[in-house]
Amino acid sequence: MDIIVGTAGHIDHGKTALVKALTGVDADRLPEEKRRGITIDLGFAELDLGDVRIGLVDVPGHEKFVKNMLAGASGIDVVLLIIAADEGVMPQTREHFEICRLLEIQTGLIVLTKRDLVDEELLELVKLDAQELVENSFLENAPMIEVSAKTGEGIENFKRLLLETVQKISHRKNETVTRLPVDRSFSIKGFGAVVTGTLISGEISETDEMQLLPVGRNIRVRGVQTYGKPTKTAHAGQRTAVNLSGIEYGEIERGMILSEKNILRPTQIFDAEIEVLKDAKKSLRSRARVRVHIGTTEALARVQVLNEEREIAQGAKDFVQLRLEVPIVTLPNERFILRSYSPQITIAGGQVLDNMPIRHRPKNMESVQKYLQDLTFSGKENDRAKRLKLYVETAHEHGLTFNDLQARTGWRSEILQKTIAENVDKKAIIKAEAFYVARAAFDGLRARTVSEINNYHRRSPLERGIFRETLREKVFSQVSTDIFKTTILYLEREGEIAVEKDYVRATSHNTELSTEEKYVAERLLKIYQIARLQVPKLEDALTEAASGTKLNRESARKIFQLFINSGEIVKISEEFYFAKDVISNLINNLKEFAAKTSGRLIDVPEFKDLARISRKYAIPLLEYFDREKITRRAGDKRLIL
Ligand SMILES: Nc1nc2c(ncn2[C@@H]2O[C@H](COP(=O)(O)OP(=O)(O)O)[C@@H](O)[C@H]2O)c(=O)[nH]1
Ligand SMILES: [Mg+2]
């Protein structure tokens, strides 16, 4: 088993000395560190405890170097909270402890160093001090050990307790693709660039093709070392050094991530849940500029608080959107720390919920909160299927591809495949060729397609169907043709629609008029166009149109209905119908009358004159115009509107 153990604690409390007493390694490797006698940057050492191999990360305690401490703390499994017995809890003891708590490090030991410098009485006081600090935290029941790096007292006992502790911790989940957040890079003569870091998931092997993010540089692995020795493959949880070809070491910085090729994508915005420290100087407000420490990187960002008050009080938890000034690579569940821009003080910590959200607007706050609440999975049960479904839902009808989903989740391909299949089986998401669309969005598209087709039939009853491309432009212009094709396929399979060549129609739509029906249709239309305003009664028109054919009046009535549906013939009353252009002409005449008489009311005789019709038509027409709000009745007269 491989475990990463990190130190934490105030400067000069004996962190580096403890690492040396355990391993013989002086983790202060920089000349400046040696000269000044303080730890500035991260130091590394290995400790072999038989069954367990431990990668030790020694962090600087000085408040100026908390940034470096954070880069080291992000990958650790077990923390050693180090407190000098002669000094007790100091400011960076607190700050480092809070950072570990906010990063949700699960396991740790409390180590009281410099045992040789204090008597029993003082030791008891420091123990109480330490106990109070960790009350109600992950370290509440952690072992507390006194050691002296100087005399060696307690070191063997400490190793025994450390082994016991790490044997109890559960294995890494390793559900995500390979990621190595870089904490150091240098070059070795004759070999080129080397990066080191804690391999937080996956494996890295010699000759692997990989990618350095967020820059997106493709590189090849020339060699791998773990615990200072060459190896074919490094595994998650190991301190790992990778010799890269295809890049100069000067192009590599701490904070970059070595990952599998073309899977993860840089982002400059993410949604998260954060907790503001109880001891923070002020509440956290929207627009605040903060430093985001995530993985081994630090990025400046603006906070967008996702609540009504646009503010999170000290000690409170809430949702935020962080808008970063530079791209980073992060995945859901990743923990991070927020520090204020200036002065640089730790103010909050949290967990990424969505690494590629849209920019939230204040007016949708309620639905945003609901969405993020759903992503927090109360009870910590990390339900992958549910998470995947939520992400797909945010894409609405646009859907997401496998690659999109892998960039969103970072899951290894086989895990993502399984999780997608679970959702597809439950019909929570629909597979539309290369895309996955949420059920509700897909149903919406389906309904809009059907109604577009039906509208088309209503407007053009004599056409056999809507042109496929027209339908696509009307309903699917913003989405992939994959989704269009799948929608059509579903509707076809369900028997709702029929696709004939380039045309789509509702199965219920029976347009194909026979030659004889077409003949009757033409005659009907002609009757109304020729009659102008002197229309026959409907029954007479139907009889006339059908006469001399094999069709009866009822068949003619069905054909007539097609003209009504399409609006080519307008219904005025049960008895009377007029061609569309005849009615619009008449409306124009009415408007002209109104214009000429400066809006004088028109009475029935005047209307009869204007239209040159008898009372039999005049009354139903005027009543129709009243209903259509073209005229308004005022006593016996009408106002033309
Ligand atoms: N007497 C005594 N001195 C110690 C012990 N551990 C560390 N020191 C001294 O305390 C100073 C700071 O130790 P160091 O390990 O650099 O502290 P760090 O800043 O926490 O890494 C150094 O001068 C060490 O020699 C100890 O157990 N006993
Ligand atoms: Mg040190």
PDB file of C-alpha atoms in Angstrom, residues 271-425:
ATOM      1  CA  ASP A 271     -19.484  26.028  -9.146  1.00  0.00           C
ATOM      2  CA  ALA A 272     -18.717  24.970  -5.614  1.00  0.00           C
ATOM      3  CA  GLU A 273     -19.951  24.705  -2.097  1.00  0.00           C
ATOM      4  CA  ILE A 274     -17.748  26.558   0.356  1.00  0.00           C
ATOM      5  CA  GLU A 275     -17.474  27.081   4.063  1.00  0.00           C
ATOM      6  CA  VAL A 276     -16.257  30.460   5.294  1.00  0.00           C
ATOM      7  CA  LEU A 277     -14.014  30.177   8.335  1.00  0.00           C
ATOM      8  CA  LYS A 278     -15.582  31.144  11.644  1.00  0.00           C
ATOM      9  CA  ASP A 279     -12.530  33.253  12.390  1.00  0.00           C
ATOM     10  CA  ALA A 280     -12.483  35.029   9.037  1.00  0.00           C
ATOM     11  CA  LYS A 281     -12.236  38.810   9.429  1.00  0.00           C
ATOM     12  CA  LYS A 282     -15.313  39.491   7.332  1.00  0.00           C
ATOM     13  CA  SER A 283     -18.079  37.772   5.470  1.00  0.00           C
ATOM     14  CA  LEU A 284     -17.419  36.733   1.863  1.00  0.00           C
ATOM     15  CA  ARG A 285     -19.250  38.866  -0.677  1.00  0.00           C
ATOM     16  CA  SER A 286     -19.880  38.678  -4.399  1.00  0.00           C
ATOM     17  CA  ARG A 287     -17.198  40.374  -6.490  1.00  0.00           C
ATOM     18  CA  ALA A 288     -14.502  39.674  -3.888  1.00  0.00           C
ATOM     19  CA  ARG A 289     -11.163  38.866  -5.521  1.00  0.00           C
ATOM     20  CA  VAL A 290      -9.696  35.702  -4.047  1.00  0.00           C
ATOM     21  CA  ARG A 291      -6.883  33.240  -4.491  1.00  0.00           C
ATOM     22  CA  VAL A 292      -8.066  29.756  -5.334  1.00  0.00           C
ATOM     23  CA  HIS A 293      -5.667  27.008  -4.266  1.00  0.00           C
ATOM     24  CA  ILE A 294      -6.630  23.794  -5.969  1.00  0.00           C
ATOM     25  CA  GLY A 295      -4.377  20.830  -6.541  1.00  0.00           C
ATOM     26  CA  THR A 296      -0.920  22.335  -6.702  1.00  0.00           C
ATOM     27  CA  THR A 297      -2.108  25.473  -8.472  1.00  0.00           C
ATOM     28  CA  GLU A 298      -3.041  28.947  -7.374  1.00  0.00           C
ATOM     29  CA  ALA A 299      -5.360  31.105  -9.489  1.00  0.00           C
ATOM     30  CA  LEU A 300      -6.978  34.474  -8.929  1.00  0.00           C
ATOM     31  CA  ALA A 301     -10.745  34.587  -9.188  1.00  0.00           C
ATOM     32  CA  ARG A 302     -13.854  36.637  -8.521  1.00  0.00           C
ATOM     33  CA  VAL A 303     -16.490  35.187  -6.260  1.00  0.00           C
ATOM     34  CA  GLN A 304     -20.126  35.125  -7.260  1.00  0.00           C
ATOM     35  CA  VAL A 305     -22.144  34.202  -4.191  1.00  0.00           C
ATOM     36  CA  LEU A 306     -25.189  32.218  -5.278  1.00  0.00           C
ATOM     37  CA  ASN A 307     -27.708  33.382  -2.714  1.00  0.00           C
ATOM     38  CA  GLU A 308     -30.134  36.284  -2.334  1.00  0.00           C
ATOM     39  CA  GLU A 309     -27.862  38.225   0.028  1.00  0.00           C
ATOM     40  CA  ARG A 310     -24.851  37.783  -2.279  1.00  0.00           C
ATOM     41  CA  GLU A 311     -22.843  37.216   0.877  1.00  0.00           C
ATOM     42  CA  ILE A 312     -21.729  34.306   3.076  1.00  0.00           C
ATOM     43  CA  ALA A 313     -21.313  35.004   6.777  1.00  0.00           C
ATOM     44  CA  GLN A 314     -18.395  33.749   8.864  1.00  0.00           C
ATOM     45  CA  GLY A 315     -18.907  30.122   9.811  1.00  0.00           C
ATOM     46  CA  ALA A 316     -21.611  29.600   7.146  1.00  0.00           C
ATOM     47  CA  LYS A 317     -21.717  27.271   4.149  1.00  0.00           C
ATOM     48  CA  ASP A 318     -23.162  28.221   0.782  1.00  0.00           C
ATOM     49  CA  PHE A 319     -22.812  27.946  -2.985  1.00  0.00           C
ATOM     50  CA  VAL A 320     -20.545  30.095  -5.105  1.00  0.00           C
ATOM     51  CA  GLN A 321     -19.462  30.412  -8.678  1.00  0.00           C
ATOM     52  CA  LEU A 322     -15.781  31.165  -9.090  1.00  0.00           C
ATOM     53  CA  ARG A 323     -14.691  33.005 -12.219  1.00  0.00           C
ATOM     54  CA  LEU A 324     -10.987  32.513 -12.665  1.00  0.00           C
ATOM     55  CA  GLU A 325      -8.524  34.842 -14.302  1.00  0.00           C
ATOM     56  CA  VAL A 326      -6.593  31.947 -15.822  1.00  0.00           C
ATOM     57  CA  PRO A 327      -7.628  28.471 -16.967  1.00  0.00           C
ATOM     58  CA  ILE A 328      -7.188  25.548 -14.612  1.00  0.00           C
ATOM     59  CA  VAL A 329      -8.117  21.888 -14.688  1.00  0.00           C
ATOM     60  CA  THR A 330     -10.389  20.606 -11.964  1.00  0.00           C
ATOM     61  CA  LEU A 331     -12.969  17.896 -11.409  1.00  0.00           C
ATOM     62  CA  PRO A 332     -16.089  17.555  -9.274  1.00  0.00           C
ATOM     63  CA  ASN A 333     -15.433  16.663  -5.636  1.00  0.00           C
ATOM     64  CA  GLU A 334     -12.000  18.249  -5.707  1.00  0.00           C
ATOM     65  CA  ARG A 335     -11.352  20.239  -2.550  1.00  0.00           C
ATOM     66  CA  PHE A 336      -9.799  23.681  -2.565  1.00  0.00           C
ATOM     67  CA  ILE A 337      -8.896  26.599  -0.330  1.00  0.00           C
ATOM     68  CA  LEU A 338      -9.761  30.273  -0.777  1.00  0.00           C
ATOM     69  CA  ARG A 339      -7.419  32.934   0.509  1.00  0.00           C
ATOM     70  CA  SER A 340      -8.041  36.647   0.368  1.00  0.00           C
ATOM     71  CA  TYR A 341      -6.173  38.538  -2.321  1.00  0.00           C
ATOM     72  CA  SER A 342      -4.528  40.856   0.158  1.00  0.00           C
ATOM     73  CA  PRO A 343      -3.574  40.293   2.881  1.00  0.00           C
ATOM     74  CA  GLN A 344      -3.058  36.652   1.992  1.00  0.00           C
ATOM     75  CA  ILE A 345      -5.107  34.887   4.628  1.00  0.00           C
ATOM     76  CA  THR A 346      -7.071  31.663   4.454  1.00  0.00           C
ATOM     77  CA  ILE A 347     -10.764  32.560   4.472  1.00  0.00           C
ATOM     78  CA  ALA A 348     -12.670  29.552   3.208  1.00  0.00           C
ATOM     79  CA  GLY A 349     -12.526  26.116   1.722  1.00  0.00           C
ATOM     80  CA  GLY A 350     -14.805  24.016  -0.368  1.00  0.00           C
ATOM     81  CA  GLN A 351     -15.565  21.410  -2.929  1.00  0.00           C
ATOM     82  CA  VAL A 352     -16.068  21.659  -6.688  1.00  0.00           C
ATOM     83  CA  LEU A 353     -19.578  20.636  -7.772  1.00  0.00           C
ATOM     84  CA  ASP A 354     -19.564  21.518 -11.473  1.00  0.00           C
ATOM     85  CA  ASN A 355     -16.385  22.307 -13.392  1.00  0.00           C
ATOM     86  CA  MET A 356     -18.115  23.639 -16.523  1.00  0.00           C
ATOM     87  CA  PRO A 357     -21.223  25.522 -15.498  1.00  0.00           C
ATOM     88  CA  ILE A 358     -22.908  28.339 -17.372  1.00  0.00           C
ATOM     89  CA  ARG A 359     -22.599  31.844 -15.938  1.00  0.00           C
ATOM     90  CA  HIS A 360     -25.424  32.075 -13.447  1.00  0.00           C
ATOM     91  CA  ARG A 361     -27.729  35.096 -13.496  1.00  0.00           C
ATOM     92  CA  PRO A 362     -29.238  36.460 -10.307  1.00  0.00           C
ATOM     93  CA  LYS A 363     -32.747  35.880 -11.599  1.00  0.00           C
ATOM     94  CA  ASN A 364     -32.423  32.070 -11.760  1.00  0.00           C
ATOM     95  CA  MET A 365     -30.899  31.787  -8.312  1.00  0.00           C
ATOM     96  CA  GLU A 366     -33.539  29.405  -7.020  1.00  0.00           C
ATOM     97  CA  SER A 367     -33.051  26.801  -9.712  1.00  0.00           C
ATOM     98  CA  VAL A 368     -29.272  27.169  -9.485  1.00  0.00           C
ATOM     99  CA  GLN A 369     -29.386  26.506  -5.755  1.00  0.00           C
ATOM    100  CA  LYS A 370     -31.582  23.490  -6.290  1.00  0.00           C
ATOM    101  CA  TYR A 371     -29.206  22.144  -8.936  1.00  0.00           C
ATOM    102  CA  LEU A 372     -26.148  22.568  -6.719  1.00  0.00           C
ATOM    103  CA  GLN A 373     -27.963  21.160  -3.712  1.00  0.00           C
ATOM    104  CA  ASP A 374     -28.734  18.075  -5.794  1.00  0.00           C
ATOM    105  CA  LEU A 375     -25.049  17.781  -6.648  1.00  0.00           C
ATOM    106  CA  THR A 376     -23.938  17.726  -3.018  1.00  0.00           C
ATOM    107  CA  PHE A 377     -25.480  14.299  -2.357  1.00  0.00           C
ATOM    108  CA  SER A 378     -26.359  14.656   1.288  1.00  0.00           C
ATOM    109  CA  GLY A 379     -25.060  11.712   3.222  1.00  0.00           C
ATOM    110  CA  LYS A 380     -21.908  11.692   1.095  1.00  0.00           C
ATOM    111  CA  GLU A 381     -23.125   8.782  -0.957  1.00  0.00           C
ATOM    112  CA  ASN A 382     -21.517   9.734  -4.201  1.00  0.00           C
ATOM    113  CA  ASP A 383     -24.144   8.629  -6.579  1.00  0.00           C
ATOM    114  CA  ARG A 384     -22.500   8.674  -9.973  1.00  0.00           C
ATOM    115  CA  ALA A 385     -25.636   7.936 -11.966  1.00  0.00           C
ATOM    116  CA  LYS A 386     -27.429  10.852 -10.375  1.00  0.00           C
ATOM    117  CA  ARG A 387     -24.499  13.197 -10.928  1.00  0.00           C
ATOM    118  CA  LEU A 388     -24.270  12.255 -14.584  1.00  0.00           C
ATOM    119  CA  LYS A 389     -27.994  12.792 -15.069  1.00  0.00           C
ATOM    120  CA  LEU A 390     -27.765  16.263 -13.510  1.00  0.00           C
ATOM    121  CA  TYR A 391     -24.945  17.269 -15.833  1.00  0.00           C
ATOM    122  CA  VAL A 392     -26.826  16.014 -18.870  1.00  0.00           C
ATOM    123  CA  GLU A 393     -29.881  17.945 -17.729  1.00  0.00           C
ATOM    124  CA  THR A 394     -27.935  21.225 -17.663  1.00  0.00           C
ATOM    125  CA  ALA A 395     -27.214  20.773 -21.357  1.00  0.00           C
ATOM    126  CA  HIS A 396     -30.972  20.786 -22.091  1.00  0.00           C
ATOM    127  CA  GLU A 397     -31.773  19.780 -25.659  1.00  0.00           C
ATOM    128  CA  HIS A 398     -28.167  20.292 -26.798  1.00  0.00           C
ATOM    129  CA  GLY A 399     -27.088  17.124 -25.050  1.00  0.00           C
ATOM    130  CA  LEU A 400     -23.510  16.105 -24.234  1.00  0.00           C
ATOM    131  CA  THR A 401     -21.169  13.671 -25.919  1.00  0.00           C
ATOM    132  CA  PHE A 402     -19.128  10.973 -24.221  1.00  0.00           C
ATOM    133  CA  ASN A 403     -16.098  13.263 -24.441  1.00  0.00           C
ATOM    134  CA  ASP A 404     -18.030  16.170 -22.937  1.00  0.00           C
ATOM    135  CA  LEU A 405     -19.109  13.954 -20.067  1.00  0.00           C
ATOM    136  CA  GLN A 406     -15.619  12.671 -19.501  1.00  0.00           C
ATOM    137  CA  ALA A 407     -14.309  16.235 -19.323  1.00  0.00           C
ATOM    138  CA  ARG A 408     -17.091  17.028 -16.839  1.00  0.00           C
ATOM    139  CA  THR A 409     -16.570  14.021 -14.581  1.00  0.00           C
ATOM    140  CA  GLY A 410     -13.018  12.869 -15.245  1.00  0.00           C
ATOM    141  CA  TRP A 411     -14.212   9.282 -14.833  1.00  0.00           C
ATOM    142  CA  ARG A 412     -12.259   6.486 -16.423  1.00  0.00           C
ATOM    143  CA  SER A 413     -13.884   5.340 -19.645  1.00  0.00           C
ATOM    144  CA  GLU A 414     -15.233   2.040 -18.306  1.00  0.00           C
ATOM    145  CA  ILE A 415     -16.807   3.761 -15.303  1.00  0.00           C
ATOM    146  CA  LEU A 416     -18.342   6.476 -17.460  1.00  0.00           C
ATOM    147  CA  GLN A 417     -19.686   3.879 -19.896  1.00  0.00           C
ATOM    148  CA  LYS A 418     -21.279   1.930 -17.071  1.00  0.00           C
ATOM    149  CA  THR A 419     -22.811   5.040 -15.554  1.00  0.00           C
ATOM    150  CA  ILE A 420     -24.199   6.185 -18.893  1.00  0.00           C
ATOM    151  CA  ALA A 421     -25.661   2.737 -19.532  1.00  0.00           C
ATOM    152  CA  GLU A 422     -27.400   2.822 -16.139  1.00  0.00           C
ATOM    153  CA  ASN A 423     -29.088   6.086 -17.051  1.00  0.00           C
ATOM    154  CA  VAL A 424     -29.957   4.995 -20.568  1.00  0.00           C
ATOM    155  CA  ASP A 425     -31.496   1.763 -19.234  1.00  0.00           C
TER     156      ASP A 425
END
